[in-house]
Short mmCIF file of N, CA and C in Angstrom, two decimals:
data_model
loop_
_atom_site.label_atom_id
_atom_site.label_comp_id
_atom_site.label_asym_id
_atom_site.label_seq_id
_atom_site.Cartn_x
_atom_site.Cartn_y
_atom_site.Cartn_z
N MET A 208 60.62 67.39 -10.67
CA MET A 208 59.47 66.92 -9.97
C MET A 208 59.81 66.80 -8.50
N SER A 209 58.95 67.32 -7.80
CA SER A 209 59.19 67.31 -6.36
C SER A 209 58.45 66.13 -5.74
N GLY A 210 58.72 65.89 -4.49
CA GLY A 210 58.12 64.75 -3.78
C GLY A 210 56.62 64.87 -3.69
N GLY A 211 56.08 66.07 -3.61
CA GLY A 211 54.65 66.28 -3.50
C GLY A 211 53.95 65.95 -4.81
N GLU A 212 54.63 66.28 -5.93
CA GLU A 212 54.03 65.99 -7.23
C GLU A 212 53.99 64.49 -7.48
N VAL A 213 55.05 63.78 -7.11
CA VAL A 213 55.11 62.32 -7.30
C VAL A 213 54.03 61.67 -6.45
N ALA A 214 53.86 62.15 -5.25
CA ALA A 214 52.85 61.57 -4.36
C ALA A 214 51.48 61.83 -4.93
N GLY A 215 51.23 63.00 -5.50
CA GLY A 215 49.94 63.32 -6.10
C GLY A 215 49.64 62.42 -7.29
N ILE A 216 50.70 62.16 -8.10
CA ILE A 216 50.52 61.29 -9.27
C ILE A 216 50.22 59.86 -8.81
N LEU A 217 50.93 59.41 -7.78
CA LEU A 217 50.70 58.05 -7.27
C LEU A 217 49.28 57.92 -6.73
N VAL A 218 48.81 58.91 -6.03
CA VAL A 218 47.44 58.87 -5.50
C VAL A 218 46.44 58.88 -6.65
N ALA A 219 46.69 59.68 -7.69
CA ALA A 219 45.79 59.74 -8.85
C ALA A 219 45.75 58.39 -9.57
N VAL A 220 46.94 57.77 -9.75
CA VAL A 220 47.01 56.46 -10.40
C VAL A 220 46.27 55.41 -9.54
N PHE A 221 46.50 55.46 -8.24
CA PHE A 221 45.83 54.51 -7.33
C PHE A 221 44.31 54.65 -7.44
N TRP A 222 43.82 55.92 -7.44
CA TRP A 222 42.37 56.14 -7.56
C TRP A 222 41.86 55.70 -8.92
N ALA A 223 42.63 55.87 -9.97
CA ALA A 223 42.22 55.45 -11.31
C ALA A 223 42.10 53.94 -11.37
N ILE A 224 43.08 53.23 -10.78
CA ILE A 224 43.04 51.76 -10.75
C ILE A 224 41.84 51.29 -9.92
N LEU A 225 41.63 51.94 -8.78
CA LEU A 225 40.52 51.57 -7.90
C LEU A 225 39.18 51.78 -8.59
N VAL A 226 39.00 52.90 -9.26
CA VAL A 226 37.75 53.19 -9.97
C VAL A 226 37.56 52.20 -11.12
N SER A 227 38.64 51.88 -11.86
CA SER A 227 38.55 50.89 -12.95
C SER A 227 38.14 49.53 -12.39
N PHE A 228 38.75 49.13 -11.29
CA PHE A 228 38.43 47.84 -10.66
C PHE A 228 36.96 47.83 -10.23
N LEU A 229 36.52 48.91 -9.60
CA LEU A 229 35.12 48.98 -9.17
C LEU A 229 34.17 48.98 -10.36
N ALA A 230 34.55 49.62 -11.46
CA ALA A 230 33.71 49.63 -12.65
C ALA A 230 33.56 48.21 -13.21
N VAL A 231 34.67 47.46 -13.26
CA VAL A 231 34.61 46.07 -13.75
C VAL A 231 33.71 45.23 -12.83
N VAL A 232 33.87 45.41 -11.52
CA VAL A 232 33.04 44.66 -10.57
C VAL A 232 31.57 45.00 -10.76
N LEU A 233 31.26 46.27 -10.93
CA LEU A 233 29.86 46.68 -11.12
C LEU A 233 29.29 46.14 -12.43
N VAL A 234 30.10 46.09 -13.49
CA VAL A 234 29.64 45.53 -14.77
C VAL A 234 29.33 44.05 -14.60
N ARG A 235 30.23 43.31 -13.92
CA ARG A 235 30.00 41.88 -13.67
C ARG A 235 28.75 41.66 -12.81
N LEU A 236 28.59 42.49 -11.81
CA LEU A 236 27.44 42.39 -10.93
C LEU A 236 26.14 42.64 -11.70
N ALA A 237 26.18 43.60 -12.61
CA ALA A 237 25.00 43.88 -13.44
C ALA A 237 24.67 42.69 -14.32
N GLN A 238 25.70 42.03 -14.88
CA GLN A 238 25.47 40.84 -15.71
C GLN A 238 24.85 39.71 -14.88
N VAL A 239 25.37 39.51 -13.66
CA VAL A 239 24.84 38.46 -12.78
C VAL A 239 23.38 38.76 -12.43
N LEU A 240 23.08 40.03 -12.14
CA LEU A 240 21.71 40.40 -11.81
C LEU A 240 20.76 40.21 -12.99
N ARG A 241 21.22 40.52 -14.22
CA ARG A 241 20.40 40.28 -15.40
C ARG A 241 20.13 38.79 -15.59
N ALA A 242 21.19 37.98 -15.43
CA ALA A 242 21.03 36.52 -15.59
C ALA A 242 20.08 35.97 -14.51
N THR A 243 20.22 36.47 -13.31
CA THR A 243 19.34 36.02 -12.22
C THR A 243 17.90 36.42 -12.49
N THR A 244 17.68 37.62 -12.96
CA THR A 244 16.33 38.08 -13.29
C THR A 244 15.71 37.22 -14.37
N LYS A 245 16.52 36.90 -15.41
CA LYS A 245 16.02 36.05 -16.49
C LYS A 245 15.69 34.65 -15.97
N LEU A 246 16.55 34.11 -15.11
CA LEU A 246 16.32 32.78 -14.54
C LEU A 246 15.04 32.75 -13.72
N VAL A 247 14.85 33.76 -12.88
CA VAL A 247 13.63 33.83 -12.06
C VAL A 247 12.40 33.94 -12.95
N ALA A 248 12.49 34.74 -14.01
CA ALA A 248 11.36 34.89 -14.93
C ALA A 248 11.05 33.56 -15.61
N ASP A 249 12.08 32.82 -16.05
CA ASP A 249 11.87 31.51 -16.68
C ASP A 249 11.25 30.52 -15.71
N VAL A 250 11.75 30.50 -14.48
CA VAL A 250 11.20 29.57 -13.48
C VAL A 250 9.74 29.91 -13.19
N THR A 251 9.44 31.19 -13.06
CA THR A 251 8.07 31.62 -12.82
C THR A 251 7.18 31.23 -14.00
N GLU A 252 7.71 31.42 -15.20
CA GLU A 252 6.95 31.09 -16.41
C GLU A 252 6.62 29.60 -16.47
N GLN A 253 7.54 28.75 -16.02
CA GLN A 253 7.31 27.31 -16.05
C GLN A 253 6.55 26.83 -14.81
N ALA A 254 6.69 27.51 -13.69
CA ALA A 254 6.05 27.07 -12.45
C ALA A 254 4.56 27.33 -12.45
N VAL A 255 4.14 28.40 -13.07
CA VAL A 255 2.71 28.74 -13.06
C VAL A 255 1.88 27.65 -13.74
N PRO A 256 2.25 27.16 -14.94
CA PRO A 256 1.47 26.06 -15.52
C PRO A 256 1.55 24.78 -14.67
N LEU A 257 2.72 24.52 -14.08
CA LEU A 257 2.84 23.32 -13.23
C LEU A 257 1.91 23.41 -12.04
N LEU A 258 1.83 24.58 -11.42
CA LEU A 258 0.93 24.76 -10.29
C LEU A 258 -0.53 24.62 -10.72
N ALA A 259 -0.85 25.13 -11.89
CA ALA A 259 -2.22 24.99 -12.40
C ALA A 259 -2.55 23.52 -12.64
N ASP A 260 -1.59 22.76 -13.22
CA ASP A 260 -1.79 21.32 -13.43
C ASP A 260 -1.94 20.60 -12.10
N ALA A 261 -1.12 20.97 -11.13
CA ALA A 261 -1.21 20.33 -9.81
C ALA A 261 -2.56 20.62 -9.17
N SER A 262 -3.04 21.82 -9.32
CA SER A 262 -4.35 22.18 -8.76
C SER A 262 -5.45 21.37 -9.43
N THR A 263 -5.37 21.22 -10.74
CA THR A 263 -6.35 20.41 -11.47
C THR A 263 -6.30 18.97 -11.02
N THR A 264 -5.10 18.44 -10.83
CA THR A 264 -4.94 17.06 -10.38
C THR A 264 -5.52 16.85 -8.99
N VAL A 265 -5.28 17.81 -8.12
CA VAL A 265 -5.82 17.70 -6.75
C VAL A 265 -7.34 17.74 -6.79
N ARG A 266 -7.91 18.62 -7.61
CA ARG A 266 -9.38 18.67 -7.73
C ARG A 266 -9.93 17.35 -8.26
N SER A 267 -9.24 16.78 -9.26
CA SER A 267 -9.68 15.50 -9.83
C SER A 267 -9.58 14.38 -8.79
N ALA A 268 -8.50 14.38 -8.03
CA ALA A 268 -8.34 13.36 -6.99
C ALA A 268 -9.43 13.49 -5.93
N ARG A 269 -9.77 14.72 -5.59
CA ARG A 269 -10.83 14.94 -4.61
C ARG A 269 -12.16 14.41 -5.13
N THR A 270 -12.44 14.64 -6.41
CA THR A 270 -13.67 14.13 -7.01
C THR A 270 -13.68 12.60 -6.97
N GLN A 271 -12.55 11.99 -7.32
CA GLN A 271 -12.47 10.53 -7.30
C GLN A 271 -12.64 9.99 -5.88
N LEU A 272 -12.05 10.67 -4.90
CA LEU A 272 -12.20 10.23 -3.51
C LEU A 272 -13.65 10.34 -3.05
N ASP A 273 -14.35 11.38 -3.50
CA ASP A 273 -15.77 11.49 -3.18
C ASP A 273 -16.55 10.32 -3.78
N ARG A 274 -16.21 9.95 -5.00
CA ARG A 274 -16.87 8.81 -5.64
C ARG A 274 -16.56 7.51 -4.89
N VAL A 275 -15.30 7.33 -4.52
CA VAL A 275 -14.91 6.11 -3.77
C VAL A 275 -15.65 6.06 -2.43
N ASP A 276 -15.78 7.22 -1.80
CA ASP A 276 -16.51 7.27 -0.53
C ASP A 276 -17.97 6.86 -0.72
N ALA A 277 -18.58 7.33 -1.80
CA ALA A 277 -19.96 6.95 -2.09
C ALA A 277 -20.06 5.45 -2.36
N ILE A 278 -19.11 4.91 -3.11
CA ILE A 278 -19.11 3.46 -3.40
C ILE A 278 -18.92 2.66 -2.12
N ALA A 279 -18.00 3.10 -1.26
CA ALA A 279 -17.78 2.38 0.00
C ALA A 279 -19.03 2.43 0.87
N SER A 280 -19.73 3.54 0.88
CA SER A 280 -20.97 3.65 1.63
C SER A 280 -22.01 2.68 1.07
N ASP A 281 -22.12 2.60 -0.26
CA ASP A 281 -23.06 1.66 -0.88
C ASP A 281 -22.70 0.21 -0.56
N VAL A 282 -21.42 -0.09 -0.60
CA VAL A 282 -20.98 -1.47 -0.27
C VAL A 282 -21.30 -1.80 1.17
N GLN A 283 -21.13 -0.85 2.07
CA GLN A 283 -21.45 -1.09 3.47
C GLN A 283 -22.96 -1.35 3.63
N GLU A 284 -23.77 -0.60 2.91
CA GLU A 284 -25.21 -0.80 2.98
C GLU A 284 -25.60 -2.17 2.43
N VAL A 285 -24.98 -2.57 1.31
CA VAL A 285 -25.26 -3.89 0.73
C VAL A 285 -24.84 -4.99 1.69
N THR A 286 -23.68 -4.81 2.35
CA THR A 286 -23.22 -5.80 3.31
C THR A 286 -24.19 -5.93 4.48
N SER A 287 -24.69 -4.81 4.96
CA SER A 287 -25.67 -4.85 6.05
C SER A 287 -26.94 -5.56 5.61
N ASN A 288 -27.39 -5.26 4.39
CA ASN A 288 -28.60 -5.92 3.87
C ASN A 288 -28.38 -7.42 3.71
N ALA A 289 -27.21 -7.81 3.21
CA ALA A 289 -26.91 -9.24 3.04
C ALA A 289 -26.87 -9.94 4.39
N SER A 290 -26.29 -9.29 5.39
CA SER A 290 -26.24 -9.87 6.72
C SER A 290 -27.64 -10.05 7.29
N ALA A 291 -28.47 -9.05 7.11
CA ALA A 291 -29.85 -9.14 7.59
C ALA A 291 -30.60 -10.25 6.87
N LEU A 292 -30.41 -10.35 5.56
CA LEU A 292 -31.05 -11.40 4.78
C LEU A 292 -30.58 -12.77 5.22
N SER A 293 -29.29 -12.91 5.46
CA SER A 293 -28.74 -14.18 5.91
C SER A 293 -29.33 -14.57 7.26
N SER A 294 -29.44 -13.62 8.16
CA SER A 294 -30.04 -13.91 9.47
C SER A 294 -31.50 -14.31 9.32
N THR A 295 -32.21 -13.63 8.43
CA THR A 295 -33.63 -13.96 8.21
C THR A 295 -33.78 -15.37 7.64
N VAL A 296 -32.94 -15.70 6.64
CA VAL A 296 -33.01 -17.03 6.04
C VAL A 296 -32.64 -18.10 7.06
N ALA A 297 -31.62 -17.84 7.86
CA ALA A 297 -31.22 -18.82 8.88
C ALA A 297 -32.33 -19.02 9.90
N THR A 298 -32.98 -17.94 10.31
CA THR A 298 -34.07 -18.04 11.28
C THR A 298 -35.28 -18.73 10.67
N THR A 299 -35.60 -18.39 9.43
CA THR A 299 -36.80 -18.93 8.80
C THR A 299 -36.65 -20.40 8.44
N PHE A 300 -35.53 -20.75 7.81
CA PHE A 300 -35.37 -22.12 7.32
C PHE A 300 -34.52 -22.99 8.22
N GLY A 301 -33.75 -22.41 9.10
CA GLY A 301 -32.83 -23.19 9.94
C GLY A 301 -33.56 -24.14 10.86
N GLY A 302 -34.53 -23.64 11.59
CA GLY A 302 -35.28 -24.49 12.53
C GLY A 302 -35.99 -25.63 11.83
N PRO A 303 -36.78 -25.36 10.80
CA PRO A 303 -37.47 -26.46 10.12
C PRO A 303 -36.52 -27.47 9.48
N LEU A 304 -35.40 -27.01 8.94
CA LEU A 304 -34.46 -27.95 8.32
C LEU A 304 -33.84 -28.87 9.36
N VAL A 305 -33.55 -28.34 10.54
CA VAL A 305 -33.02 -29.18 11.62
C VAL A 305 -34.07 -30.20 12.03
N LYS A 306 -35.32 -29.77 12.09
CA LYS A 306 -36.39 -30.70 12.47
C LYS A 306 -36.56 -31.79 11.43
N VAL A 307 -36.49 -31.44 10.14
CA VAL A 307 -36.61 -32.43 9.06
C VAL A 307 -35.45 -33.41 9.13
N ALA A 308 -34.24 -32.92 9.37
CA ALA A 308 -33.08 -33.81 9.46
C ALA A 308 -33.22 -34.74 10.67
N ALA A 309 -33.67 -34.21 11.78
CA ALA A 309 -33.86 -35.05 12.96
C ALA A 309 -34.95 -36.09 12.72
N PHE A 310 -36.01 -35.70 12.04
CA PHE A 310 -37.08 -36.63 11.72
C PHE A 310 -36.56 -37.75 10.81
N GLY A 311 -35.78 -37.40 9.80
CA GLY A 311 -35.22 -38.41 8.90
C GLY A 311 -34.29 -39.36 9.64
N TYR A 312 -33.50 -38.83 10.56
CA TYR A 312 -32.61 -39.68 11.36
C TYR A 312 -33.43 -40.63 12.23
N GLY A 313 -34.48 -40.11 12.83
CA GLY A 313 -35.35 -40.94 13.67
C GLY A 313 -36.01 -42.03 12.86
N VAL A 314 -36.46 -41.71 11.64
CA VAL A 314 -37.10 -42.72 10.78
C VAL A 314 -36.09 -43.80 10.42
N ARG A 315 -34.86 -43.43 10.08
CA ARG A 315 -33.83 -44.44 9.75
C ARG A 315 -33.56 -45.34 10.95
N LYS A 316 -33.48 -44.76 12.14
CA LYS A 316 -33.24 -45.56 13.35
C LYS A 316 -34.40 -46.50 13.60
N ALA A 317 -35.62 -45.99 13.38
CA ALA A 317 -36.81 -46.80 13.64
C ALA A 317 -36.88 -47.96 12.66
N LEU A 318 -36.47 -47.77 11.45
CA LEU A 318 -36.50 -48.84 10.45
C LEU A 318 -35.32 -49.79 10.61
N GLY A 319 -34.37 -49.45 11.47
CA GLY A 319 -33.23 -50.34 11.72
C GLY A 319 -32.12 -50.22 10.71
N ARG A 320 -32.09 -49.22 9.96
CA ARG A 320 -31.04 -49.03 8.96
C ARG A 320 -30.03 -48.03 9.50
N THR A 321 -29.13 -48.51 10.24
CA THR A 321 -28.09 -47.62 10.76
C THR A 321 -26.87 -47.72 9.87
N GLU A 322 -26.46 -46.62 9.43
CA GLU A 322 -25.24 -46.57 8.62
C GLU A 322 -24.06 -46.18 9.48
N ASP A 323 -24.32 -46.03 10.77
CA ASP A 323 -23.27 -45.62 11.68
C ASP A 323 -22.64 -46.83 12.39
N ALA A 324 -22.60 -48.00 11.73
CA ALA A 324 -22.01 -49.19 12.35
C ALA A 324 -20.54 -48.93 12.61
N PRO A 325 -20.06 -49.42 13.76
CA PRO A 325 -18.64 -49.19 14.06
C PRO A 325 -17.76 -49.91 13.05
N GLN A 326 -16.74 -49.25 12.62
CA GLN A 326 -15.82 -49.83 11.66
C GLN A 326 -14.79 -50.67 12.40
N LYS A 327 -14.33 -51.72 11.71
CA LYS A 327 -13.34 -52.60 12.28
C LYS A 327 -12.00 -51.87 12.34
N THR A 328 -11.42 -51.85 13.51
CA THR A 328 -10.13 -51.18 13.67
C THR A 328 -9.03 -52.23 13.64
N THR A 329 -7.96 -51.87 13.02
CA THR A 329 -6.82 -52.79 12.96
C THR A 329 -5.95 -52.54 14.18
N ARG A 330 -5.47 -53.64 14.72
CA ARG A 330 -4.63 -53.55 15.90
C ARG A 330 -3.18 -53.40 15.46
N ARG A 331 -2.46 -52.54 16.11
CA ARG A 331 -1.07 -52.32 15.76
C ARG A 331 -0.22 -52.53 16.99
N ASN A 332 0.95 -53.08 16.76
CA ASN A 332 1.91 -53.24 17.84
C ASN A 332 2.90 -52.09 17.81
N VAL A 333 3.27 -51.64 18.97
CA VAL A 333 4.24 -50.57 19.06
C VAL A 333 5.52 -51.16 19.62
N ILE A 334 6.60 -50.99 18.85
CA ILE A 334 7.90 -51.48 19.29
C ILE A 334 8.83 -50.30 19.35
N VAL A 335 9.31 -49.99 20.50
CA VAL A 335 10.26 -48.90 20.74
C VAL A 335 9.81 -47.62 20.02
N GLY A 336 8.56 -47.23 20.26
CA GLY A 336 8.08 -45.97 19.72
C GLY A 336 7.71 -46.01 18.26
N ARG A 337 7.72 -47.19 17.62
CA ARG A 337 7.37 -47.29 16.20
C ARG A 337 6.16 -48.18 16.04
N THR A 338 5.34 -47.91 15.05
CA THR A 338 4.18 -48.75 14.76
C THR A 338 4.59 -49.74 13.68
N VAL A 339 4.28 -51.02 13.93
CA VAL A 339 4.65 -52.08 12.98
C VAL A 339 3.41 -52.42 12.17
N PRO A 340 3.46 -52.38 10.83
CA PRO A 340 2.31 -52.75 10.00
C PRO A 340 1.95 -54.22 10.21
N PRO A 341 0.68 -54.61 9.95
CA PRO A 341 0.26 -55.99 10.18
C PRO A 341 1.07 -57.03 9.41
N ALA A 342 1.52 -56.72 8.19
CA ALA A 342 2.27 -57.69 7.39
C ALA A 342 3.60 -58.02 8.06
N ARG A 343 4.26 -57.07 8.65
CA ARG A 343 5.54 -57.32 9.32
C ARG A 343 5.33 -58.04 10.64
N ARG A 344 4.17 -57.83 11.28
CA ARG A 344 3.91 -58.50 12.54
C ARG A 344 3.84 -60.03 12.34
N ARG A 345 3.23 -60.45 11.24
CA ARG A 345 3.13 -61.87 10.97
C ARG A 345 4.53 -62.49 10.80
N LYS A 346 5.39 -61.74 10.12
CA LYS A 346 6.75 -62.25 9.93
C LYS A 346 7.49 -62.33 11.24
N GLN A 347 7.26 -61.40 12.13
CA GLN A 347 7.97 -61.41 13.42
C GLN A 347 7.50 -62.56 14.29
N LYS A 348 6.20 -62.93 14.21
CA LYS A 348 5.68 -64.02 15.04
C LYS A 348 6.23 -65.34 14.58
N GLY A 349 6.37 -65.55 13.29
CA GLY A 349 6.75 -66.85 12.73
C GLY A 349 8.19 -67.01 12.67
#
């Protein structure tokens, strides 16, 4: 065997190893691509119903918000009506009721029956910033 033949065999062996290595890599890559394709298909299969459910939920929430908006509008109208009614009642009955109360007070004064007599106030002594009850004051005097 000459040097050229050995070199040719070495190159052939090197290319055989390289092709085998590339074949193994390509087989592994094909397996990864198959697994990835299956995973994407499974995710798509599960995501489509979830998106449909989410869409249904959003539509339902929108319907409920429309109802709440209508209820809030009705409550605002009722509040306005109650305020107007309150103002009307105060205007209609407020003046005459004040006049009746004033008339009753005048009649009581005219008859001499005053219930607003001044009440007797108790006198308290203050000693160094403290108030002394009447019972203790008697003891201090005696």
